[in-house]
Structure formats: structure tokens, C-alpha cells
Coordinates of C-alpha atoms in Angstrom, one line a residue:
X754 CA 2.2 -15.8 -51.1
X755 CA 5.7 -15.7 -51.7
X756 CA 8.8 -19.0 -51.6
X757 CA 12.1 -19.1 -50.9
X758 CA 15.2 -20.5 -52.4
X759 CA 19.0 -19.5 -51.9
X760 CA 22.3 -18.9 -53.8
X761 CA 25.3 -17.6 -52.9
X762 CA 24.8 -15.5 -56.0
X763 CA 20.7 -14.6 -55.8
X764 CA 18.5 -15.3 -52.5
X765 CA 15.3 -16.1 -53.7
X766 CA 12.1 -16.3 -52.3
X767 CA 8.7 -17.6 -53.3
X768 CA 5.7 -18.3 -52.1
X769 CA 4.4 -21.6 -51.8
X770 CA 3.6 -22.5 -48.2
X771 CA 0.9 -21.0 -46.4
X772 CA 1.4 -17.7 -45.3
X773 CA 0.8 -18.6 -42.0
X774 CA 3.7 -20.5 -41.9
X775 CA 5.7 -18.2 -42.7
X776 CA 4.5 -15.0 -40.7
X777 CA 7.1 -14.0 -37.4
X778 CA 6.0 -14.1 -34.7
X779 CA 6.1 -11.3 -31.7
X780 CA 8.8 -13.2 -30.2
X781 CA 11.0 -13.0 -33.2
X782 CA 10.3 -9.5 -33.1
X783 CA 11.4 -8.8 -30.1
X784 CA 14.3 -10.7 -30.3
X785 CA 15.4 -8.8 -33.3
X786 CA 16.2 -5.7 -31.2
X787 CA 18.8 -8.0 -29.4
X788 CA 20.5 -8.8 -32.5
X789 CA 23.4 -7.6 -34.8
X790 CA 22.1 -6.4 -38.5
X791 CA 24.2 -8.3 -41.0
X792 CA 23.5 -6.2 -44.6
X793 CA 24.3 -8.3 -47.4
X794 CA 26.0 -6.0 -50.1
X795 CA 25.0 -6.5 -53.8
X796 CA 26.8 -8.9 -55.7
X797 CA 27.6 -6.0 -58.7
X798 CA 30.3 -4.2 -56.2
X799 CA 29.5 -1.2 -58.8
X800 CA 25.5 -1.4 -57.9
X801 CA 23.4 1.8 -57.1
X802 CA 22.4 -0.2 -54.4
X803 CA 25.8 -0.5 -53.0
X804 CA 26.6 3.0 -53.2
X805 CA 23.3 3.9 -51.5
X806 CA 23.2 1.6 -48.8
X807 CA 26.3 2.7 -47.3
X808 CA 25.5 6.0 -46.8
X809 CA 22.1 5.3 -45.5
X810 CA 22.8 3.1 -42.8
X811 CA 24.8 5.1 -41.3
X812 CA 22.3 8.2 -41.3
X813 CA 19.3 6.4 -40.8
X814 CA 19.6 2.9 -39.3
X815 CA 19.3 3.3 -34.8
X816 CA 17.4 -0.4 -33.7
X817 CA 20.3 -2.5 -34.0
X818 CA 24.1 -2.7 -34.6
X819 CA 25.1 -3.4 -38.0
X820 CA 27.5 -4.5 -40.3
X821 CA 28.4 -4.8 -44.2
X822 CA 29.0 -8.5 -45.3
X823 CA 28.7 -10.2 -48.8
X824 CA 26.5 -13.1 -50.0
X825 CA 29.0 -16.0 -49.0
X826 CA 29.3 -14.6 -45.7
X827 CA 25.3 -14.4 -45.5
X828 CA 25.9 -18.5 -46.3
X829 CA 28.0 -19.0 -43.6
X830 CA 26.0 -16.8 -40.9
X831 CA 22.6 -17.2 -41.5
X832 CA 22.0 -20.4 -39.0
X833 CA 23.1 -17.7 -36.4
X834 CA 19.8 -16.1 -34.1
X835 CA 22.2 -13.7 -32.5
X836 CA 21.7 -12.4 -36.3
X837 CA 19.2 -10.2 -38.9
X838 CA 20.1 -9.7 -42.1
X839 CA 18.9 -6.8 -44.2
X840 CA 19.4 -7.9 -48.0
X841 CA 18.3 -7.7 -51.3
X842 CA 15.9 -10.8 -51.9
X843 CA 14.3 -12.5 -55.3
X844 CA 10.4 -13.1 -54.8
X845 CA 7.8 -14.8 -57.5
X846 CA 4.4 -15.6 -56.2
X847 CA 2.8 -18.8 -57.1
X848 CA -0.7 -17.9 -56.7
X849 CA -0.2 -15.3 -59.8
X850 CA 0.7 -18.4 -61.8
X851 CA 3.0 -15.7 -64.0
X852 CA 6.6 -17.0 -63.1
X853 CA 7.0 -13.1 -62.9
X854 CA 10.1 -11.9 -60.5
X855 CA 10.1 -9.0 -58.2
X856 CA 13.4 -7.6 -55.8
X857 CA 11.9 -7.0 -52.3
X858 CA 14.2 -5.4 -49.5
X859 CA 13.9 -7.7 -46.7
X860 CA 14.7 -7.9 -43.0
X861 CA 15.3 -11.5 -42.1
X862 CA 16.3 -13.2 -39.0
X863 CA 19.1 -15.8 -38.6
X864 CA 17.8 -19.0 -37.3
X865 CA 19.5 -22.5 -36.6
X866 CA 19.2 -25.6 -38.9
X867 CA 16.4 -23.4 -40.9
X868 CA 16.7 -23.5 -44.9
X869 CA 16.4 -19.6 -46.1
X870 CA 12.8 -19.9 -47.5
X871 CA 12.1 -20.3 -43.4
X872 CA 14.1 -18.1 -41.9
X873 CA 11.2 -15.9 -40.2
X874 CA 10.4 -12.3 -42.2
X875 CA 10.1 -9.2 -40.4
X876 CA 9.3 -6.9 -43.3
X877 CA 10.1 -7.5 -47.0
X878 CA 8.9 -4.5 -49.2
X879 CA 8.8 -4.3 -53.0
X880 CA 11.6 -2.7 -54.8
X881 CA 11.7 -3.6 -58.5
X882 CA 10.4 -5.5 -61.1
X883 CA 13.8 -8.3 -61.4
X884 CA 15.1 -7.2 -65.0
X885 CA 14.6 -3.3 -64.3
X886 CA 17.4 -0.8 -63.2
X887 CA 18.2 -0.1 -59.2
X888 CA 18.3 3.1 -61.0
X889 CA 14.5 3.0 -60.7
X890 CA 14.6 2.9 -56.5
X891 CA 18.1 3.3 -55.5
X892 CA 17.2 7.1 -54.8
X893 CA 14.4 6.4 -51.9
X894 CA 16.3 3.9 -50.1
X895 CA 16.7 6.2 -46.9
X896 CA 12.6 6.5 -46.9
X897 CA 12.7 2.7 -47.2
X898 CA 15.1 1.6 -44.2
X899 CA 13.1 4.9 -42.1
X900 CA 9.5 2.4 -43.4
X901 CA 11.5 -0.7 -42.0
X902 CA 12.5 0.7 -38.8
X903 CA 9.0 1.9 -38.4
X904 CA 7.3 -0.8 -39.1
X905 CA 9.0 -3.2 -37.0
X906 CA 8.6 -0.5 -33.6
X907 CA 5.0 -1.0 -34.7
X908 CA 4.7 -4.7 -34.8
X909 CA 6.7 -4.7 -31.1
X910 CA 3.9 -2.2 -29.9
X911 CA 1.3 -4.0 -31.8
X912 CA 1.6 -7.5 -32.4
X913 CA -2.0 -7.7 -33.4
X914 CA -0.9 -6.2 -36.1
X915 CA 1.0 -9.1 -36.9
X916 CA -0.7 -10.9 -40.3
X917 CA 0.3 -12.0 -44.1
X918 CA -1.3 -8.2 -45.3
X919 CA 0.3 -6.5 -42.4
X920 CA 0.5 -3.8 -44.9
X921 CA -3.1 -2.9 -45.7
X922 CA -3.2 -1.5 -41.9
X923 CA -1.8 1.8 -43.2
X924 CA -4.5 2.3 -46.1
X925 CA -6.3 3.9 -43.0
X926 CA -3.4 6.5 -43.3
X927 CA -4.8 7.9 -47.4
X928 CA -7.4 10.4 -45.4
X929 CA -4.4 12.1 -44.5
X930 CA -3.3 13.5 -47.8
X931 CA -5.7 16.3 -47.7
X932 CA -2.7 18.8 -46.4
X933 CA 0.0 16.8 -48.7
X934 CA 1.6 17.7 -51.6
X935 CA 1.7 14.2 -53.9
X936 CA 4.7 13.5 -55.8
X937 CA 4.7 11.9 -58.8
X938 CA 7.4 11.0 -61.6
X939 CA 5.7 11.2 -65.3
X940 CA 7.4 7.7 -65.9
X941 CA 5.3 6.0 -63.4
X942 CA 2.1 7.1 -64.7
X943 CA -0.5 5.3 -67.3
X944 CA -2.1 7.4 -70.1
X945 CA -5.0 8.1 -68.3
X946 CA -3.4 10.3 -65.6
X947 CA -0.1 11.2 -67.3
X948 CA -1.1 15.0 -67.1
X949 CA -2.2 17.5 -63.7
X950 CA -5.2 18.3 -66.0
X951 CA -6.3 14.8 -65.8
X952 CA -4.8 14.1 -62.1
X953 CA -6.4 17.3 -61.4
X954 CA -10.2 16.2 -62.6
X955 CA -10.4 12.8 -60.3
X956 CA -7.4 14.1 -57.1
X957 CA -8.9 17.0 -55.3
X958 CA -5.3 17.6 -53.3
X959 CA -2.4 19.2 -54.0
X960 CA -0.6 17.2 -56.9
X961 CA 3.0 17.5 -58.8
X962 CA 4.7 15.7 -61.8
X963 CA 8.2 15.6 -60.6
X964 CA 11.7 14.6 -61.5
X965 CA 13.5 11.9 -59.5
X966 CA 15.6 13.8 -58.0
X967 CA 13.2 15.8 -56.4
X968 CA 11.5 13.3 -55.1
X969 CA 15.1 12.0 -54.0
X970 CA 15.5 15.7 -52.1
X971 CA 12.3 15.9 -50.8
X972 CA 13.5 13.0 -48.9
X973 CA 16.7 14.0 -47.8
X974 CA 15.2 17.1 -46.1
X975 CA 12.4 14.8 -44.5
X976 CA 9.9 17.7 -46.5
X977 CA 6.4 17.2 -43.9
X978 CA 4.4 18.1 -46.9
X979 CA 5.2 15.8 -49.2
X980 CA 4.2 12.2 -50.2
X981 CA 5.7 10.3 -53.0
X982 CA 4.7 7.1 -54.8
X983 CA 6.8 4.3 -55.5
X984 CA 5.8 2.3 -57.8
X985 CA 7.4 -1.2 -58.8
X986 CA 6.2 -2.8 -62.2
X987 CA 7.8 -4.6 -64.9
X988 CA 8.4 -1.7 -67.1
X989 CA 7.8 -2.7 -70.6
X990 CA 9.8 -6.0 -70.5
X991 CA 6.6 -7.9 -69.4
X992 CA 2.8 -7.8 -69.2
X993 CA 1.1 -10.5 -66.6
X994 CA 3.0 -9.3 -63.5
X995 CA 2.0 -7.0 -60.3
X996 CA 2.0 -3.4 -60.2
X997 CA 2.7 -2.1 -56.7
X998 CA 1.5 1.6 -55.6
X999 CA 2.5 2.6 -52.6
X1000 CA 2.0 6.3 -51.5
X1001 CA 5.2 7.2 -48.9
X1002 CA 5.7 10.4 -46.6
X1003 CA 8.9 12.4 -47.1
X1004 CA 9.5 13.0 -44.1
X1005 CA 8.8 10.3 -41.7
X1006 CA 8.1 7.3 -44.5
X1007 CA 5.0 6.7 -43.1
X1008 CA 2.8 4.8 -46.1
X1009 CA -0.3 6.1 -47.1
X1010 CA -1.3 3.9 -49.7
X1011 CA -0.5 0.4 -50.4
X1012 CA -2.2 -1.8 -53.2
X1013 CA -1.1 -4.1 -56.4
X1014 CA -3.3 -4.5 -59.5
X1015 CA -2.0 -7.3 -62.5
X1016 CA -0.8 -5.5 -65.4
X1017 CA -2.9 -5.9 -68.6
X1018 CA -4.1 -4.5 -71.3
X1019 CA -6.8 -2.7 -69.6
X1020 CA -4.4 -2.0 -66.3
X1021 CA -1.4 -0.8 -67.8
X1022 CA 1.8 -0.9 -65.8
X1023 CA 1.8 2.6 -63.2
X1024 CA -0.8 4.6 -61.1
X1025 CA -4.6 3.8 -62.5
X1026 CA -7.2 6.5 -62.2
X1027 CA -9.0 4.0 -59.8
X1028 CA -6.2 4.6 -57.6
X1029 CA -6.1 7.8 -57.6
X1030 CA -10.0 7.9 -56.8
X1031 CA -9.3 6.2 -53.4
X1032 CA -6.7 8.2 -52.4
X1033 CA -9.0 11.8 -52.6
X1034 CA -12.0 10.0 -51.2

């Protein structure tokens, strides 16, 4: 479970209440489609992040109107429910007991007289491990606002749906991959998979070791037959912390796969044989 505290210079969030208390409802939900989408710019006005942003919104983003602001403006708006703020957020989770930080992207409604650890959620998806790069996710940002708009259509048609591991619904989506091609960048890989000949002996489907970039194009031509994994870990600079896999389609950023594991010395930090074991079962 993640809680929240707020900056004008870092919005942090971690988790310490139950996450019941904290899950939107279908109201707020709905009511987000009647707001304006406030995106709160980087504080490093020379971020990858910044750069990125910009040109996605304006090729991808269709639920709400939106606008650019910065982090002081976010201060002074975010009491506002004629609001939603996409922004960059700070998350640790208690439960790991690791003091670990991890950026999420997160979609966020304005609310009035609410602190920001309770402004309600709509979708907040792992980015980074805090101390690495936006070098390391900048380049699929358009596959994550296409995920964001996505899910939230889905938790309007499906407020069921609606739960602390909201997520997990689209593990159902991994039998899928038998037609795919997956995507994956050597640097994201642990020792036991860091070759096709050992992808190759556990995966069953089509598999490639790629460069960013081509994961980055693959993307901007929304390739049908691709899926890519992001993966968010703390890249050398720490060992208790999360390791995210999530599998991604190219084309319409639906997920595929979506789990953690806790980095050790066994678990290393990137994609774990195990992994790749559910994905071509």
C-alpha cells in the first residue's frame, strides 16, 4: 500500500492507510470525464520528461481538456474538483518495510479541503526506481498515457473492476502473446535470460533482444505485433526494493503481464525465468 505527502518541489506518496481508503470510487470516475487535466511539468525544465510529455498529449490525450502547469500551481489548484491532475508522483510502500522509492505517473483528482495523500487515485503506474534516469522510461510515455486513457474507459464500463490490484485483471490478457513478437532490451534482463538461446529454451513465442529505440518506434507506429516489457527496478543503486514487469502492446498499450518480485540475491533486479514461464504457459 502506498502514502502520500506533498511539496511544492516532490509530491510524494506512500502507503500507510488501508487501501480501501484510498481506492476511487465509480463516481469519481465519472466525474473525471467532466473535468480539465492539469499536467504538472517536471520541476528540471530540461527533463526527458518534459520534452516528452508535450508532444504526447497532444497526439494521444482525447478524454479530457488539458493544460501544462508547474508544481506551485498544482499547490494552488489542487482543492479544485472541476480538476485532474496528471503528474509525476514519489511512492514508498510501508508494508516492504525497505524505505525504497519508486516514480509512478499518476492521474489524480482535485478535491476540496483534502490533503494530497487523499486526493482520490484513478490510476498511478510505475515509472522508475527514484534515483534512476527518465532516460530509462521517457521513450514509452505515449504507450503509458494510451494505458491511462484505457484503463480509466474501463473502470467507467466496469466499476467492478474497481479494487487496490485493479491491475492483475489484465494477467488474463498473457494467453494472448502466442501471435506476438516480445520486445525485450538486454539491460532489463537477469543472467538467466540475458540471451534468445536461453529465452528461447523456457518462451515458446516469438522473442527479440532490442534497442530502446526500437522499442520507442515500435510504438510510434502502434506495431499490432509487438509487446514490450517495461520494467522498473532500482538499477544497481539498491538491493531490497520491487521489481516491476509489466508486458505492454505496441499498438494499443493494452498490458499483458503485470507482476513485482523483491530484488535479492536470488531475484536479481529484471525479467526472472519464472516470469517468463507464465507468460508462454
Amino acid at each position: 500500500m502506498k502514502t502520500v505527502v506533498a511539496s511544492i518541489a516532490l509530491i510524494l506518496f506512500s502507503m500507510a492507510a488501508s487501501a480501501k481508503e484510498h481506492l476511487p470510487t465509480k463516481e469519481e470516475y465519472q466525474a473525471f470525464l467532466n473535468t480539465k487535466t492539469l499536467v504538472v511539468m517536471d520541476v528540471n525544465p530540461m527533463s526527458d520528461f518534459n520534452f516528452k510529455i508535450e508532444e504526447v498529449m497532444e497526439t494521444v490525450w482525447t478524454l479530457t481538456d488539458y493544460e501544462f502547469i508547474t508544481n506551485e500551481e498544482f499547490e494552488d489548484k489542487r482543492n479544485d474538483p472541476s480538476y485532474s491532475f496528471l503528474l509525476m508522483t514519489v511512492g514508498t510502500f510501508d508494508a516492504d518495510k525497505t524505505k525504497a522509492r519508486y516514480n509512478f505517473l499518476s492521474l489524480l483528482m482535485g478535491e476540496t479541503d483534502k490533503q494530497v495523500r487523499d486526493l482520490p487515485d484513478l490510476c498511478s503506474l510505475p515509472l522508475s526506481y527514484l534515483r534512476v534516469e527518465d532516460t530509462s522510461y521517457a521513450y514509452k510515455l505515449e504507450a503509458f498515457i494510451r494505458f491511462i486513457q484505457d484503463h480509466v474507459n474501463l473502470m467507467n464500463e466496469r466499476p467492478e473492476l474497481i479494487k487496490a490490484n485493479a491491475f492483475k485483471y489484465y494477467n488474463k490478457n498473457v494467453g494472448s502473446l502466442t501471435d506476438k513478437t516480445l520486445y525485450l532490451v538486454k539491460e532489463d534482463l537477469t543472467p538467466d535470460v540475458n540471451t534468445l538461446a536461453k529465452i528461447k529454451s523456457i518462451y515458446p513465442y516469438n522473442v527479440k533482444i532490442v534497442t530502446q529505440k526500437e522499442v520507442e518506434d515500435a510504438i510510434e507506429r502502434r506495431d499490432p505485433k509487438v509487446v514490450f516489457m517495461h520494467k522498473v527496478g532500482p538499477e544497481g543503486t539498491k538491493y531490497k526494493a520491487r521489481c516491476y514487469k509489466i508486458l505492454i502492446g505496441a499498438d494499443s498499450s493494452s498490458f499483458y503481464y503485470f507482476d513485482y518480485h523483491m530484488v535479492n540475491k536470488k531475484n536479481r533486479d529484471g525479467l526472472l525465468a519464472k516470469d517468463l514461464k507464465k507468460m508462454g504457459a
